[in-house]
Short mmCIF file of C-alpha atoms and ligand atoms in Angstrom, two decimals:
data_model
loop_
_atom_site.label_atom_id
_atom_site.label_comp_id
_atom_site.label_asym_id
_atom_site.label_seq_id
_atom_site.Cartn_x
_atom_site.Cartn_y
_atom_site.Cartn_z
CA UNK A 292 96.80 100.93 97.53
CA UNK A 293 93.24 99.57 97.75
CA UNK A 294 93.96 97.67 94.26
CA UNK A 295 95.04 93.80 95.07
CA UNK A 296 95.51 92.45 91.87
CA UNK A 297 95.39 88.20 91.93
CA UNK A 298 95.69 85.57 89.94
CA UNK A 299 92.10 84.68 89.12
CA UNK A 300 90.63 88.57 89.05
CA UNK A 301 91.93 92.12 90.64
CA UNK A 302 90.03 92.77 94.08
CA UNK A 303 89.22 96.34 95.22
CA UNK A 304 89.16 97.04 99.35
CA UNK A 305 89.59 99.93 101.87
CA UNK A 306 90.21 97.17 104.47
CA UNK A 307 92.68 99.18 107.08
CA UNK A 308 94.66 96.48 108.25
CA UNK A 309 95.37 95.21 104.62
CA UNK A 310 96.07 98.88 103.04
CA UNK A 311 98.22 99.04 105.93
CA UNK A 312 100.50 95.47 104.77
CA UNK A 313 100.15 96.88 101.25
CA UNK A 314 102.50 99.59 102.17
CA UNK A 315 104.75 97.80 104.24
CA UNK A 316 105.28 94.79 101.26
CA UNK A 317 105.52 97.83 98.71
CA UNK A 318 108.40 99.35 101.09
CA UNK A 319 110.05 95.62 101.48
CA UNK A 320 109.44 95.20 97.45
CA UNK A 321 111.20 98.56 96.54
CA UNK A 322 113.83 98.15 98.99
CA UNK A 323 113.22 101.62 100.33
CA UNK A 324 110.22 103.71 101.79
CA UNK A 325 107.89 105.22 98.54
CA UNK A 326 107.92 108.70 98.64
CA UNK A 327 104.08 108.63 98.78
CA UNK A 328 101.37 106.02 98.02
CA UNK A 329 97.99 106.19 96.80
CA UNK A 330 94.55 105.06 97.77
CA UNK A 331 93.43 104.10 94.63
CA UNK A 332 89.51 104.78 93.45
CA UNK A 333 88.45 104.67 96.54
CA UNK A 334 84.81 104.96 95.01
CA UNK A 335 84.90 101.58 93.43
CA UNK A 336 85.53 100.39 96.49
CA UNK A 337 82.54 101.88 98.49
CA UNK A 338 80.13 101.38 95.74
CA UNK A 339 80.77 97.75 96.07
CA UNK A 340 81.05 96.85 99.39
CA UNK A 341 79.44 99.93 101.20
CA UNK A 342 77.71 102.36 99.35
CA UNK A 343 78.32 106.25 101.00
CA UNK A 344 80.04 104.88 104.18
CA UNK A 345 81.82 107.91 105.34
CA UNK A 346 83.65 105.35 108.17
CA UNK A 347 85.10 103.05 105.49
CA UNK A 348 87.07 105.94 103.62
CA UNK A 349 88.04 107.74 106.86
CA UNK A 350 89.45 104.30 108.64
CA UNK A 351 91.33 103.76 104.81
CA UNK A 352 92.92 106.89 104.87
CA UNK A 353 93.85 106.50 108.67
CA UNK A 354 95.46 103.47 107.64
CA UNK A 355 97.43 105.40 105.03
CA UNK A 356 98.27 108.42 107.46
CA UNK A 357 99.25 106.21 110.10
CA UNK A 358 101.71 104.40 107.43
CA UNK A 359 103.17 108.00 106.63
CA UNK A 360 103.28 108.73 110.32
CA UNK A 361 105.35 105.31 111.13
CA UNK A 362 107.50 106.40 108.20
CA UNK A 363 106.90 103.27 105.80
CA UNK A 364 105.83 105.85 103.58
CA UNK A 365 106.64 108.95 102.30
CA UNK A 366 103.35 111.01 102.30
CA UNK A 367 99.70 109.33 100.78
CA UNK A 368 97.04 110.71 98.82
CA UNK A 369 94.17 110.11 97.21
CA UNK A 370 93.74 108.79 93.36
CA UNK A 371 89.72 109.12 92.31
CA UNK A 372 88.88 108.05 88.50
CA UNK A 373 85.37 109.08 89.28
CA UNK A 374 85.58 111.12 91.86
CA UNK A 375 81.30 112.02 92.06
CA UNK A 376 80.60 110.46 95.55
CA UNK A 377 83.44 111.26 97.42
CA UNK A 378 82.96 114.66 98.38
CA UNK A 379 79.80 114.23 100.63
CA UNK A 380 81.69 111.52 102.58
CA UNK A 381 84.20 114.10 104.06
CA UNK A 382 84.26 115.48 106.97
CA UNK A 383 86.46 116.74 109.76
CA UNK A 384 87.06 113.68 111.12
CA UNK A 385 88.40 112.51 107.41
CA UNK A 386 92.30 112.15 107.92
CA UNK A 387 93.29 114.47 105.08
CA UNK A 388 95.59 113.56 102.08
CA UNK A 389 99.08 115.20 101.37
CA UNK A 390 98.29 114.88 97.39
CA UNK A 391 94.69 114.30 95.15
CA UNK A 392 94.73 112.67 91.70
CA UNK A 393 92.03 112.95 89.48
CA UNK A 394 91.61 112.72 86.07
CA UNK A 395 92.47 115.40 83.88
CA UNK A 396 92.04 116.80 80.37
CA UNK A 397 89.58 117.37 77.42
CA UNK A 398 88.09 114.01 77.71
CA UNK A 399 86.56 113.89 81.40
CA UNK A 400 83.18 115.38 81.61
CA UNK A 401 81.49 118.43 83.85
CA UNK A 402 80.44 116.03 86.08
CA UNK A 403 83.72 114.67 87.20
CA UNK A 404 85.40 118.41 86.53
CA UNK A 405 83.34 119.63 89.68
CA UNK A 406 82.66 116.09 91.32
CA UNK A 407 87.25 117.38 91.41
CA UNK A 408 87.27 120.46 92.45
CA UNK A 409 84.18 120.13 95.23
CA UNK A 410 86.85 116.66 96.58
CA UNK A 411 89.29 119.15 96.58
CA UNK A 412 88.01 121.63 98.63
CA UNK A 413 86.09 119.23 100.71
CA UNK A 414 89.78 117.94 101.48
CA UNK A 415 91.16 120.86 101.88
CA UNK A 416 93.56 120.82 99.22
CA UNK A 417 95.40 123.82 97.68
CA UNK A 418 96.56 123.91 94.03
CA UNK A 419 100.08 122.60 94.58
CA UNK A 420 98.45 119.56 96.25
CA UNK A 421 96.29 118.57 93.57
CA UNK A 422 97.87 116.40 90.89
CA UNK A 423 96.03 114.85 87.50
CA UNK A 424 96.26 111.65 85.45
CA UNK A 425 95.73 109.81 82.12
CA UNK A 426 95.69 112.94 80.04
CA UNK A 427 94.74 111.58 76.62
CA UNK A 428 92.79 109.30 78.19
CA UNK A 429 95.18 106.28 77.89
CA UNK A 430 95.79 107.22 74.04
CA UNK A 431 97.09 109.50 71.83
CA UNK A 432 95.88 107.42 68.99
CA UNK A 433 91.87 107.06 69.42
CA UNK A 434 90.13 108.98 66.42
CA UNK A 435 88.96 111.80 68.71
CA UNK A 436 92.48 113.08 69.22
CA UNK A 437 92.27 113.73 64.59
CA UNK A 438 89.16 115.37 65.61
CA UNK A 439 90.03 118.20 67.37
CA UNK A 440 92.61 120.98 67.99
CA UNK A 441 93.50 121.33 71.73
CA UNK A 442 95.63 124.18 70.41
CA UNK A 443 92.43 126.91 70.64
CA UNK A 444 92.53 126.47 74.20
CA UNK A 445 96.14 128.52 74.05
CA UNK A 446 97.35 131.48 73.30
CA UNK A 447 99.65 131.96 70.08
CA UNK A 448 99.63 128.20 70.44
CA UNK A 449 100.72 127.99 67.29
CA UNK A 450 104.57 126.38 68.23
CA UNK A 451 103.25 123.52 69.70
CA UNK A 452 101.39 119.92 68.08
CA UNK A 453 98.08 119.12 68.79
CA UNK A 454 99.15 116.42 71.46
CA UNK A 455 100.93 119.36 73.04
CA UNK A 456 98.49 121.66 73.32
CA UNK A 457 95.93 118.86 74.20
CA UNK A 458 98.53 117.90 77.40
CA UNK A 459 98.90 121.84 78.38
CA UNK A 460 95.26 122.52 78.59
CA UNK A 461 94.84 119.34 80.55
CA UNK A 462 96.24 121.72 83.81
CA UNK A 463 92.88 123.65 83.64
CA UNK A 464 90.77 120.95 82.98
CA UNK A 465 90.74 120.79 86.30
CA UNK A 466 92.95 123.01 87.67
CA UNK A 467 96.31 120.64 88.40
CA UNK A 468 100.20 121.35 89.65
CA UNK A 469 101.91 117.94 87.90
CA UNK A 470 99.94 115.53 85.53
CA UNK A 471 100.94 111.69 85.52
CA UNK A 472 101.07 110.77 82.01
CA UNK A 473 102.45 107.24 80.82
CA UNK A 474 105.03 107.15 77.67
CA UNK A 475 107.40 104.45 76.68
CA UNK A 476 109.31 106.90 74.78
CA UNK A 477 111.61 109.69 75.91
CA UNK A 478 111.49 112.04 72.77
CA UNK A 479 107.35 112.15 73.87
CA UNK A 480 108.42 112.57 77.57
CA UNK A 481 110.38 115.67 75.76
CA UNK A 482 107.74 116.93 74.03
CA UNK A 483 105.31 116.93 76.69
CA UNK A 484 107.65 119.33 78.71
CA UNK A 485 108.43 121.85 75.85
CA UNK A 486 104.06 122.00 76.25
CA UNK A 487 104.83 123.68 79.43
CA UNK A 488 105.97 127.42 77.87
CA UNK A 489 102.40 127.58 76.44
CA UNK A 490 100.26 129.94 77.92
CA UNK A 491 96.91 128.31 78.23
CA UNK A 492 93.70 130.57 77.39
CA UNK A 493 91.56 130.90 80.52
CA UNK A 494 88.65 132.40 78.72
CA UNK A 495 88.86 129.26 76.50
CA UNK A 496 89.14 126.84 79.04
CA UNK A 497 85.81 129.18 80.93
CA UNK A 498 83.81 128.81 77.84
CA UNK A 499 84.21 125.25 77.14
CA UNK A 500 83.33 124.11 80.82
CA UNK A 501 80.29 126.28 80.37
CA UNK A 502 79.36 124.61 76.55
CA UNK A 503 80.07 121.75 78.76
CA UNK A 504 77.81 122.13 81.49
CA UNK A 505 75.35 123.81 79.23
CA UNK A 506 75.01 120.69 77.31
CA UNK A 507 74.84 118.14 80.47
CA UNK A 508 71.58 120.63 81.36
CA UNK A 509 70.23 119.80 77.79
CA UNK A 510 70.91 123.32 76.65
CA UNK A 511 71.92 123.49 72.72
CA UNK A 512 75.26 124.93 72.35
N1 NAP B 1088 93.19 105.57 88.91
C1 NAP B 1088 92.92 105.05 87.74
O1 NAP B 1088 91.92 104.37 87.57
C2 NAP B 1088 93.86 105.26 86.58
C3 NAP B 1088 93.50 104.82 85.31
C4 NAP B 1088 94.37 105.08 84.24
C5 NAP B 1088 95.55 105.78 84.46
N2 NAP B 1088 95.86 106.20 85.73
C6 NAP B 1088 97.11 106.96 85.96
O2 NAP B 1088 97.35 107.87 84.92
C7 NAP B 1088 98.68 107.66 84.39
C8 NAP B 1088 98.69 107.91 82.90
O3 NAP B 1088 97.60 107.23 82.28
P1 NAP B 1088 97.72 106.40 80.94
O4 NAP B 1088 99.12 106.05 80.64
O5 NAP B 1088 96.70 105.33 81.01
O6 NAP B 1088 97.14 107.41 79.85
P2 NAP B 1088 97.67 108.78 79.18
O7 NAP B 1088 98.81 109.35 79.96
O8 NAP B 1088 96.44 109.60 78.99
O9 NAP B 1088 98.13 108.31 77.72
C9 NAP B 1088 99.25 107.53 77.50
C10 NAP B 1088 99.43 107.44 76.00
O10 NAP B 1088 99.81 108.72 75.49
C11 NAP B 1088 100.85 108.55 74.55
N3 NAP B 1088 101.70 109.74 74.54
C12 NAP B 1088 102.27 110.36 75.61
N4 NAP B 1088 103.00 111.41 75.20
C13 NAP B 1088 102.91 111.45 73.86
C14 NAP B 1088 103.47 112.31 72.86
N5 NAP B 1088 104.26 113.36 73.16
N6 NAP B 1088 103.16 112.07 71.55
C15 NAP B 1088 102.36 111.01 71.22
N7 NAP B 1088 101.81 110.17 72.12
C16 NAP B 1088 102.09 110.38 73.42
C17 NAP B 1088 101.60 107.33 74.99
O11 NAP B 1088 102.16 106.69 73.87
P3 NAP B 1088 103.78 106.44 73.82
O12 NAP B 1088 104.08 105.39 74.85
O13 NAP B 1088 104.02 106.03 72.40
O14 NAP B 1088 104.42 107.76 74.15
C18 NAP B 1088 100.51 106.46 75.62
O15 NAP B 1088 99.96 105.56 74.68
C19 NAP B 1088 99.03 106.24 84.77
O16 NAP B 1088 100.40 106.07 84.93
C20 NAP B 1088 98.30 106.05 86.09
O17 NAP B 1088 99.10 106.54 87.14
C21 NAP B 1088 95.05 105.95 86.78
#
C-alpha cells in the first residue's frame, strides 16, 4: 500500500484516505480480506513529498490500523527498502505495525543493518514480528553471487550450495523470523527450505558486521 502504479508512471503516497481505498479495492480484488497488507517504503514517500514529517507516517499507518481494526484487513505492517530515516520519526503516538520488512542478506550494507534494527526497536517489534525480503538481492545470477561463499557464515555448512547458505545467513543479516524471497520454480522453493537445518555461525555473522562497519568508518580491514 502506498505504491499506485498507473499507466503513464508508478506514484508513491502516504495519503490516509487513499491507503485506506487501497485496502478496501485489494479486499474487493481478492475476493476476500488479505491476511495483512503493507505500507510500502514509506521513506520514498516522505523524502518526496515531506521530508522527516513524523505526522505523515503516523496518519499512514492510522489509516492502515484503522483498516485492520474495521476488518478489511488482516493485520498491516511496515515494508522499508531503506529504512535510514524512519526511526527518528517514531514516537508514541506512531500507531505500531503487527509485522516489519526490511531487506535482508549479504548484500545490504551497515547502514541499513542498524538503520533495521534501531526501526525495530523504535517500533517496538520483537523477533517473531520482524520479517525480511529480496535475499539475493533480486538475483541469484549477478557475478557477486560466483564471488563469494555464504557457506563460512555456517557451521559444518558443508551440505548445503552456496545459494543455500547465502539464503540461511540472510536471518542474521538482520536478525529476521520468515524471509520473502521470489522463485518461479518449486525445486528452488525446496531448496531454500532444506537451508533451514543449517546452523548459522554467530561469531561469523559478528565479525562481518564489524569488517562491515569498520570499513563504512574508513578503517582497513
Ligand atoms: N519494498 C521493496 O522495495 C522491495 C523490492 C524488491 C523486493 N521486495 C520484496 O522481496 C521479495 C523477494 O524479492 P525478489 O524476488 O526481488 O528478490 P530475491 O528473493 O532476492 O531473488 C529472487 C531470485 O532468486 C532466485 N532464486 C530463488 N531461490 C533460488 C534457488 N534455490 N536457486 C537459484 N536461484 C534462486 C530466483 O530465481 P528463480 O525464479 O529461477 O528461482 C529469482 O531470480 C519480493 O517478493 C517483494 O515482496 C520488496
Amino acid at each position: 500500500m502506498g505504491y499506485f502504479p498507473r499507466a503513464d508512471r508508478a506514484e508513491h503516497s502516504l495519503d490516509p484516505t487513499r491507503l485506506y481505498g487501497a485496502v478496501e479495492e485489494a479486499a474487493r480484488n481478492l475476493g476476500r480480506e488479505p491476511d495483512v497488507v503493507f505500507l510500502h517504503n514509506p521513506e520514498h514517500s516522505l523524502q518526496e513529498a515531506a521530508p522527516h514529517n513524523r505526522d505523515v507516517l503516523t496518519l499512514a499507518c492510522a489509516a492502515l490500523a484503522d483498516s485492520a481494526r474495521q476488518g478489511i484487513c488482516g493485520a498491516w505492517g511496515i515494508a522499508s527498502w531503506d529504512p535510514s530515516p524512519l526511526p527518528e520519526l517514531i514516537d508514541a503516538t506512531t500507531p505500531k505495525p503487527s509485522v516489519l520488512m526490511v531487506r535482508a542478506g549479504l548484500l545490504v550494507g551497515i547502514r541499513t543493518l542498524d538503520a533495521a534494527d534501531a526501526l525495530a526497536e523504535a517500533l517496538g517489534m520483537g523477533g517473531s514480528m520482524v520479517w525480511g525480503m529480496s535475499p539475493f538481492g533480486g538475483s541469484t545470477d549477478a557475478p557477486v553471487w560466483d564471488r563469494i561463499d555464504p557457506r563460512v557464515f555456517l557451521r559444518g555448512g558443508a551440505g548445503l550450495s552456496r545459494v543455500q547458505a547465502a539464503f540461511r545467513a540472510a536471518y542474521r543479516l538482520p536478525q529476521v523470523d520468515s524471509i520473502a524471497v521470489g522463485t518461479d520454480e518449486p525445486a528452488h522453493l525446496g531448496e531454500l527450505i532444506g537451508a533451514l537445518a543449517g546452523e548459522v555461525d554467530e561469531q561469523a555473522i559478528h565479525q562481518y558486521r564489524s569488517l562491515l562497519r569498520g570499513r563504512s568508518h574508513g578503517q582497513p580491514v
